[in-house]
């Protein structure tokens, strides 16, 4: 799609972010000589491969889209210079098949959607998990079978509250790679079917399942019997959920789960070490 102006690009970016997709926002930051667009011109590329706007078309845009996708894959912003057929191109510039004769400088920034927590189970442990998620700036979606556990009084900050058949409702949600799912309902069959639903949806994000080691083994064995390749999901499925801090109360369990979530997000050193110098 080609945007009419920068407003269209930014509006599209907000839409993609609201769907849980990362976006590479590209802007021309400098120009030497002739070029198809002036500094300030923008385009955007989403993690789904879609794009909005143009900053030149042709081979120039092909190079920029490739670099934007690399930035999304590495989750790192980048700068680049592109020669548009300049007679004496800078040695650090990428060469494009163009006749403009100038050089443009481009900055590619990687934008992330506001993180979202999908909380399966609004009970005793679910409540502090949701509370901490809200404190950390996560959008929170709560699913439960009981309206007395999933309601606006218990979760006034929730973006959405869903009461009903949990695996069925979970299957209806559009989930992005930036989303995290915490399954803390407590019923073995519901928890298993919820996890299975995520795998059937080819969920690319991370999921934490509150359970015992015995139940975790039971779920893994059952998934394997039903044809799932567990090796494919090992890095993204965390069960039993949480770091081993000898947690006991619902609040402590929630802290242990969030500590592991933060550790995973920040790529912290494992096993986790204390910061104390004494």
mmCIF file of C-alpha atoms in Angstrom:
data_model
loop_
_atom_site.group_PDB
_atom_site.id
_atom_site.type_symbol
_atom_site.label_atom_id
_atom_site.label_comp_id
_atom_site.label_asym_id
_atom_site.label_seq_id
_atom_site.Cartn_x
_atom_site.Cartn_y
_atom_site.Cartn_z
ATOM 1 C CA UNK A 1 0.000 0.000 0.000
ATOM 2 C CA UNK A 2 1.145 3.544 -0.714
ATOM 3 C CA UNK A 3 0.319 6.239 1.819
ATOM 4 C CA UNK A 4 -0.844 9.666 0.731
ATOM 5 C CA UNK A 5 1.103 11.362 3.521
ATOM 6 C CA UNK A 6 2.996 10.716 6.761
ATOM 7 C CA UNK A 7 -0.259 10.768 8.735
ATOM 8 C CA UNK A 8 -1.351 7.651 6.823
ATOM 9 C CA UNK A 9 1.922 5.925 7.671
ATOM 10 C CA UNK A 10 1.721 6.724 11.382
ATOM 11 C CA UNK A 11 -1.946 5.763 11.577
ATOM 12 C CA UNK A 12 -1.148 2.429 9.939
ATOM 13 C CA UNK A 13 1.744 1.891 12.363
ATOM 14 C CA UNK A 14 -0.595 2.386 15.329
ATOM 15 C CA UNK A 15 -2.968 -0.174 13.839
ATOM 16 C CA UNK A 16 -0.218 -2.749 13.439
ATOM 17 C CA UNK A 17 1.055 -2.149 16.983
ATOM 18 C CA UNK A 18 -2.479 -2.579 18.337
ATOM 19 C CA UNK A 19 -2.527 -6.022 16.672
ATOM 20 C CA UNK A 20 0.604 -7.013 18.568
ATOM 21 C CA UNK A 21 2.971 -6.704 15.612
ATOM 22 C CA UNK A 22 6.380 -5.069 15.700
ATOM 23 C CA UNK A 23 6.938 -2.361 13.086
ATOM 24 C CA UNK A 24 10.033 -0.930 11.453
ATOM 25 C CA UNK A 25 9.497 2.797 10.945
ATOM 26 C CA UNK A 26 11.763 4.140 8.214
ATOM 27 C CA UNK A 27 12.574 7.826 7.754
ATOM 28 C CA UNK A 28 14.908 9.718 5.454
ATOM 29 C CA UNK A 29 17.177 11.720 7.739
ATOM 30 C CA UNK A 30 19.448 13.308 5.160
ATOM 31 C CA UNK A 31 19.986 13.798 1.426
ATOM 32 C CA UNK A 32 22.982 14.847 -0.663
ATOM 33 C CA UNK A 33 22.188 15.777 -4.229
ATOM 34 C CA UNK A 34 19.102 14.493 -6.012
ATOM 35 C CA UNK A 35 16.734 11.903 -4.596
ATOM 36 C CA UNK A 36 13.118 10.820 -4.989
ATOM 37 C CA UNK A 37 11.988 12.020 -1.531
ATOM 38 C CA UNK A 38 13.132 14.693 0.905
ATOM 39 C CA UNK A 39 14.242 14.288 4.545
ATOM 40 C CA UNK A 40 11.296 13.483 6.759
ATOM 41 C CA UNK A 41 9.634 11.151 4.254
ATOM 42 C CA UNK A 42 8.541 7.920 5.940
ATOM 43 C CA UNK A 43 7.428 4.392 5.270
ATOM 44 C CA UNK A 44 6.788 1.428 7.571
ATOM 45 C CA UNK A 45 7.228 -2.339 7.404
ATOM 46 C CA UNK A 46 5.495 -4.671 9.853
ATOM 47 C CA UNK A 47 6.685 -8.021 11.205
ATOM 48 C CA UNK A 48 4.024 -9.651 9.018
ATOM 49 C CA UNK A 49 5.830 -8.315 5.924
ATOM 50 C CA UNK A 50 3.186 -5.738 5.035
ATOM 51 C CA UNK A 51 4.223 -2.156 4.374
ATOM 52 C CA UNK A 52 2.786 1.327 4.104
ATOM 53 C CA UNK A 53 4.203 4.373 2.394
ATOM 54 C CA UNK A 54 7.074 4.877 -0.010
ATOM 55 C CA UNK A 55 10.394 6.681 0.044
ATOM 56 C CA UNK A 56 11.503 6.163 -3.487
ATOM 57 C CA UNK A 57 10.281 2.945 -5.045
ATOM 58 C CA UNK A 58 12.348 0.673 -7.265
ATOM 59 C CA UNK A 59 15.690 -0.724 -6.144
ATOM 60 C CA UNK A 60 16.036 1.915 -3.399
ATOM 61 C CA UNK A 61 12.875 0.764 -1.703
ATOM 62 C CA UNK A 62 13.820 -2.904 -2.188
ATOM 63 C CA UNK A 63 17.044 -2.312 -0.261
ATOM 64 C CA UNK A 64 15.234 -0.401 2.477
ATOM 65 C CA UNK A 65 12.568 -3.093 2.931
ATOM 66 C CA UNK A 66 15.276 -5.774 3.177
ATOM 67 C CA UNK A 67 17.104 -3.751 5.824
ATOM 68 C CA UNK A 68 13.852 -3.074 7.691
ATOM 69 C CA UNK A 69 13.085 -6.797 7.850
ATOM 70 C CA UNK A 70 16.613 -7.454 9.128
ATOM 71 C CA UNK A 71 16.115 -4.811 11.814
ATOM 72 C CA UNK A 72 12.851 -6.494 12.847
ATOM 73 C CA UNK A 73 14.516 -9.907 12.916
ATOM 74 C CA UNK A 74 17.422 -8.664 15.047
ATOM 75 C CA UNK A 75 15.172 -6.312 17.037
ATOM 76 C CA UNK A 76 17.711 -3.518 16.612
ATOM 77 C CA UNK A 77 17.425 -0.102 14.944
ATOM 78 C CA UNK A 78 19.933 0.774 12.248
ATOM 79 C CA UNK A 79 21.208 3.577 10.040
ATOM 80 C CA UNK A 80 22.211 3.231 6.403
ATOM 81 C CA UNK A 81 23.255 5.304 3.442
ATOM 82 C CA UNK A 82 22.157 4.498 -0.072
ATOM 83 C CA UNK A 83 23.825 5.754 -3.221
ATOM 84 C CA UNK A 84 21.361 6.573 -6.002
ATOM 85 C CA UNK A 85 23.939 6.333 -8.747
ATOM 86 C CA UNK A 86 26.221 9.003 -7.306
ATOM 87 C CA UNK A 87 29.493 9.540 -9.212
ATOM 88 C CA UNK A 88 31.611 9.376 -6.060
ATOM 89 C CA UNK A 89 29.503 7.315 -3.621
ATOM 90 C CA UNK A 90 30.568 7.144 0.035
ATOM 91 C CA UNK A 91 32.380 3.875 0.772
ATOM 92 C CA UNK A 92 29.834 2.982 3.448
ATOM 93 C CA UNK A 93 26.811 3.449 1.157
ATOM 94 C CA UNK A 94 24.793 0.631 -0.347
ATOM 95 C CA UNK A 95 24.519 0.861 -4.123
ATOM 96 C CA UNK A 96 21.072 1.113 -5.694
ATOM 97 C CA UNK A 97 20.234 0.926 -9.377
ATOM 98 C CA UNK A 98 19.048 4.511 -9.766
ATOM 99 C CA UNK A 99 19.785 7.570 -11.897
ATOM 100 C CA UNK A 100 19.085 10.341 -9.372
ATOM 101 C CA UNK A 101 22.773 10.734 -8.641
ATOM 102 C CA UNK A 102 22.439 11.577 -4.952
ATOM 103 C CA UNK A 103 22.876 9.856 -1.592
ATOM 104 C CA UNK A 104 20.214 9.434 1.061
ATOM 105 C CA UNK A 105 20.594 8.647 4.745
ATOM 106 C CA UNK A 106 17.929 6.477 6.346
ATOM 107 C CA UNK A 107 17.129 5.604 9.947
ATOM 108 C CA UNK A 108 15.148 2.437 10.696
ATOM 109 C CA UNK A 109 13.604 2.270 14.150
ATOM 110 C CA UNK A 110 11.973 -0.858 15.574
ATOM 111 C CA UNK A 111 8.710 -0.123 17.390
ATOM 112 C CA UNK A 112 7.141 -2.587 19.802
ATOM 113 C CA UNK A 113 3.480 -2.912 20.710
ATOM 114 C CA UNK A 114 2.582 -2.315 24.322
ATOM 115 C CA UNK A 115 3.093 -5.757 25.874
ATOM 116 C CA UNK A 116 -0.012 -7.808 26.542
ATOM 117 C CA UNK A 117 -0.693 -10.458 29.162
ATOM 118 C CA UNK A 118 -3.295 -13.109 28.365
ATOM 119 C CA UNK A 119 -4.246 -14.419 31.803
ATOM 120 C CA UNK A 120 -6.033 -17.758 31.822
ATOM 121 C CA UNK A 121 -7.610 -18.039 35.255
ATOM 122 C CA UNK A 122 -8.687 -15.120 37.408
ATOM 123 C CA UNK A 123 -8.553 -16.887 40.777
ATOM 124 C CA UNK A 124 -6.292 -16.594 43.830
ATOM 125 C CA UNK A 125 -2.999 -16.756 41.913
ATOM 126 C CA UNK A 126 -4.343 -15.109 38.781
ATOM 127 C CA UNK A 127 -5.256 -11.934 40.665
ATOM 128 C CA UNK A 128 -1.717 -10.992 41.776
ATOM 129 C CA UNK A 129 -0.365 -12.085 38.377
ATOM 130 C CA UNK A 130 -2.738 -9.610 36.737
ATOM 131 C CA UNK A 131 -2.000 -6.896 39.306
ATOM 132 C CA UNK A 132 1.747 -7.135 38.765
ATOM 133 C CA UNK A 133 1.280 -7.213 34.999
ATOM 134 C CA UNK A 134 -0.717 -3.993 35.180
ATOM 135 C CA UNK A 135 1.945 -2.420 37.407
ATOM 136 C CA UNK A 136 4.586 -3.334 34.807
ATOM 137 C CA UNK A 137 2.623 -1.653 32.034
ATOM 138 C CA UNK A 138 1.086 -4.691 30.383
ATOM 139 C CA UNK A 139 -2.318 -4.653 28.760
ATOM 140 C CA UNK A 140 -4.256 -7.412 30.516
ATOM 141 C CA UNK A 141 -6.854 -9.811 29.112
ATOM 142 C CA UNK A 142 -8.514 -12.131 31.639
ATOM 143 C CA UNK A 143 -10.267 -15.422 30.825
ATOM 144 C CA UNK A 144 -12.222 -17.526 33.287
ATOM 145 C CA UNK A 145 -15.345 -19.661 33.482
ATOM 146 C CA UNK A 146 -16.729 -17.823 36.500
ATOM 147 C CA UNK A 147 -17.992 -14.227 36.399
ATOM 148 C CA UNK A 148 -17.292 -13.848 40.120
ATOM 149 C CA UNK A 149 -13.570 -14.318 39.356
ATOM 150 C CA UNK A 150 -13.367 -12.427 36.073
ATOM 151 C CA UNK A 151 -15.064 -9.050 36.397
ATOM 152 C CA UNK A 152 -14.259 -5.351 36.384
ATOM 153 C CA UNK A 153 -14.273 -5.126 40.191
ATOM 154 C CA UNK A 154 -11.422 -7.628 40.505
ATOM 155 C CA UNK A 155 -9.665 -6.421 37.375
ATOM 156 C CA UNK A 156 -10.548 -2.732 36.872
ATOM 157 C CA UNK A 157 -7.500 -2.246 34.651
ATOM 158 C CA UNK A 158 -8.275 -5.157 32.296
ATOM 159 C CA UNK A 159 -8.413 -4.331 28.611
ATOM 160 C CA UNK A 160 -10.832 -7.198 28.156
ATOM 161 C CA UNK A 161 -12.569 -9.759 30.369
ATOM 162 C CA UNK A 162 -13.878 -12.986 28.846
ATOM 163 C CA UNK A 163 -16.121 -15.449 30.678
ATOM 164 C CA UNK A 164 -16.899 -18.772 29.048
ATOM 165 C CA UNK A 165 -15.289 -21.906 27.655
ATOM 166 C CA UNK A 166 -11.621 -21.011 28.099
ATOM 167 C CA UNK A 167 -9.967 -23.087 25.330
ATOM 168 C CA UNK A 168 -12.700 -22.033 22.911
ATOM 169 C CA UNK A 169 -12.389 -18.326 23.771
ATOM 170 C CA UNK A 170 -8.602 -18.502 23.770
ATOM 171 C CA UNK A 171 -8.757 -19.910 20.272
ATOM 172 C CA UNK A 172 -10.688 -16.860 19.094
ATOM 173 C CA UNK A 173 -8.058 -14.357 20.219
ATOM 174 C CA UNK A 174 -5.611 -12.881 17.746
ATOM 175 C CA UNK A 175 -2.258 -13.479 19.414
ATOM 176 C CA UNK A 176 1.007 -11.808 18.447
ATOM 177 C CA UNK A 177 4.592 -12.818 19.079
ATOM 178 C CA UNK A 178 4.904 -10.040 21.679
ATOM 179 C CA UNK A 179 2.036 -11.433 23.782
ATOM 180 C CA UNK A 180 2.662 -13.582 26.828
ATOM 181 C CA UNK A 181 0.188 -16.160 28.096
ATOM 182 C CA UNK A 182 -0.005 -17.318 31.710
ATOM 183 C CA UNK A 183 -2.209 -20.360 32.311
ATOM 184 C CA UNK A 184 -3.193 -20.414 35.981
ATOM 185 C CA UNK A 185 -6.746 -21.775 35.943
ATOM 186 C CA UNK A 186 -5.934 -24.867 37.992
ATOM 187 C CA UNK A 187 -8.068 -27.566 36.388
ATOM 188 C CA UNK A 188 -5.726 -30.077 34.666
ATOM 189 C CA UNK A 189 -7.982 -30.629 31.671
ATOM 190 C CA UNK A 190 -8.698 -26.939 31.083
ATOM 191 C CA UNK A 191 -5.024 -26.068 31.482
ATOM 192 C CA UNK A 192 -4.011 -28.809 29.058
ATOM 193 C CA UNK A 193 -6.600 -27.853 26.453
ATOM 194 C CA UNK A 194 -5.596 -24.203 26.775
ATOM 195 C CA UNK A 195 -1.952 -25.060 26.098
ATOM 196 C CA UNK A 196 -2.971 -27.333 23.233
ATOM 197 C CA UNK A 197 -5.027 -24.487 21.756
ATOM 198 C CA UNK A 198 -1.939 -22.243 21.741
ATOM 199 C CA UNK A 199 0.055 -24.872 19.865
ATOM 200 C CA UNK A 200 -2.762 -25.459 17.392
ATOM 201 C CA UNK A 201 -2.886 -21.699 16.756
ATOM 202 C CA UNK A 202 0.881 -21.783 16.137
ATOM 203 C CA UNK A 203 1.371 -19.164 18.851
ATOM 204 C CA UNK A 204 4.867 -17.703 18.429
ATOM 205 C CA UNK A 205 5.088 -16.055 21.842
ATOM 206 C CA UNK A 206 5.933 -17.436 25.274
ATOM 207 C CA UNK A 207 3.561 -19.224 27.633
ATOM 208 C CA UNK A 208 3.871 -19.966 31.343
ATOM 209 C CA UNK A 209 1.810 -22.776 32.881
ATOM 210 C CA UNK A 210 1.280 -22.893 36.636
ATOM 211 C CA UNK A 211 1.480 -26.572 37.588
ATOM 212 C CA UNK A 212 3.518 -29.206 39.383
ATOM 213 C CA UNK A 213 6.423 -31.019 37.759
ATOM 214 C CA UNK A 214 4.306 -34.168 37.628
ATOM 215 C CA UNK A 215 1.474 -32.395 35.820
ATOM 216 C CA UNK A 216 3.951 -30.728 33.466
ATOM 217 C CA UNK A 217 5.338 -34.140 32.503
ATOM 218 C CA UNK A 218 1.808 -35.460 32.018
ATOM 219 C CA UNK A 219 0.938 -32.582 29.676
ATOM 220 C CA UNK A 220 4.141 -32.962 27.664
ATOM 221 C CA UNK A 221 3.618 -36.700 27.259
ATOM 222 C CA UNK A 222 0.015 -36.170 26.202
ATOM 223 C CA UNK A 223 0.986 -33.528 23.661
ATOM 224 C CA UNK A 224 3.613 -35.869 22.220
ATOM 225 C CA UNK A 225 1.051 -38.674 21.926
ATOM 226 C CA UNK A 226 -1.226 -36.290 20.049
ATOM 227 C CA UNK A 227 1.465 -35.560 17.483
ATOM 228 C CA UNK A 228 3.106 -32.347 18.695
ATOM 229 C CA UNK A 229 6.868 -31.998 18.347
ATOM 230 C CA UNK A 230 7.802 -30.842 21.843
ATOM 231 C CA UNK A 231 11.340 -29.908 20.795
ATOM 232 C CA UNK A 232 9.856 -27.185 18.612
ATOM 233 C CA UNK A 233 8.300 -25.444 21.629
ATOM 234 C CA UNK A 234 10.902 -26.009 24.355
ATOM 235 C CA UNK A 235 12.250 -22.470 24.278
ATOM 236 C CA UNK A 236 8.785 -20.865 24.513
ATOM 237 C CA UNK A 237 6.771 -23.091 26.868
ATOM 238 C CA UNK A 238 7.685 -22.665 30.546
ATOM 239 C CA UNK A 239 6.284 -25.221 32.971
ATOM 240 C CA UNK A 240 6.233 -25.401 35.861
ATOM 241 C CA UNK A 241 6.119 -21.603 35.670
ATOM 242 C CA UNK A 242 8.363 -19.409 37.782
ATOM 243 C CA UNK A 243 11.812 -19.214 39.314
ATOM 244 C CA UNK A 244 12.571 -21.407 42.303
ATOM 245 C CA UNK A 245 12.410 -18.845 45.114
ATOM 246 C CA UNK A 246 10.551 -21.205 47.478
ATOM 247 C CA UNK A 247 7.341 -19.274 46.863
ATOM 248 C CA UNK A 248 4.278 -20.413 48.767
ATOM 249 C CA UNK A 249 1.511 -17.779 48.864
ATOM 250 C CA UNK A 250 -0.377 -16.597 45.754
ATOM 251 C CA UNK A 251 1.528 -13.315 45.848
ATOM 252 C CA UNK A 252 4.894 -15.058 46.116
ATOM 253 C CA UNK A 253 3.992 -17.421 43.274
ATOM 254 C CA UNK A 254 3.015 -14.447 41.114
ATOM 255 C CA UNK A 255 6.365 -12.776 41.887
ATOM 256 C CA UNK A 256 8.266 -15.937 40.932
ATOM 257 C CA UNK A 257 6.406 -16.161 37.611
ATOM 258 C CA UNK A 258 6.946 -12.508 36.781
ATOM 259 C CA UNK A 259 10.617 -12.787 37.744
ATOM 260 C CA UNK A 260 10.982 -15.523 35.135
ATOM 261 C CA UNK A 261 8.997 -13.556 32.553
ATOM 262 C CA UNK A 262 11.233 -10.519 33.028
ATOM 263 C CA UNK A 263 14.333 -12.711 32.932
ATOM 264 C CA UNK A 264 13.200 -14.236 29.642
ATOM 265 C CA UNK A 265 12.302 -10.863 28.136
ATOM 266 C CA UNK A 266 15.598 -9.282 29.200
ATOM 267 C CA UNK A 267 17.675 -12.362 28.271
ATOM 268 C CA UNK A 268 19.203 -12.434 31.735
ATOM 269 C CA UNK A 269 21.985 -14.752 32.794
ATOM 270 C CA UNK A 270 20.828 -18.217 33.844
ATOM 271 C CA UNK A 271 20.917 -19.474 36.483
ATOM 272 C CA UNK A 272 19.961 -16.116 37.934
ATOM 273 C CA UNK A 273 22.521 -14.634 40.311
ATOM 274 C CA UNK A 274 22.196 -12.217 43.209
ATOM 275 C CA UNK A 275 23.363 -8.610 42.861
ATOM 276 C CA UNK A 276 24.768 -8.565 46.391
ATOM 277 C CA UNK A 277 28.513 -7.904 46.765
ATOM 278 C CA UNK A 278 28.714 -9.439 50.260
#
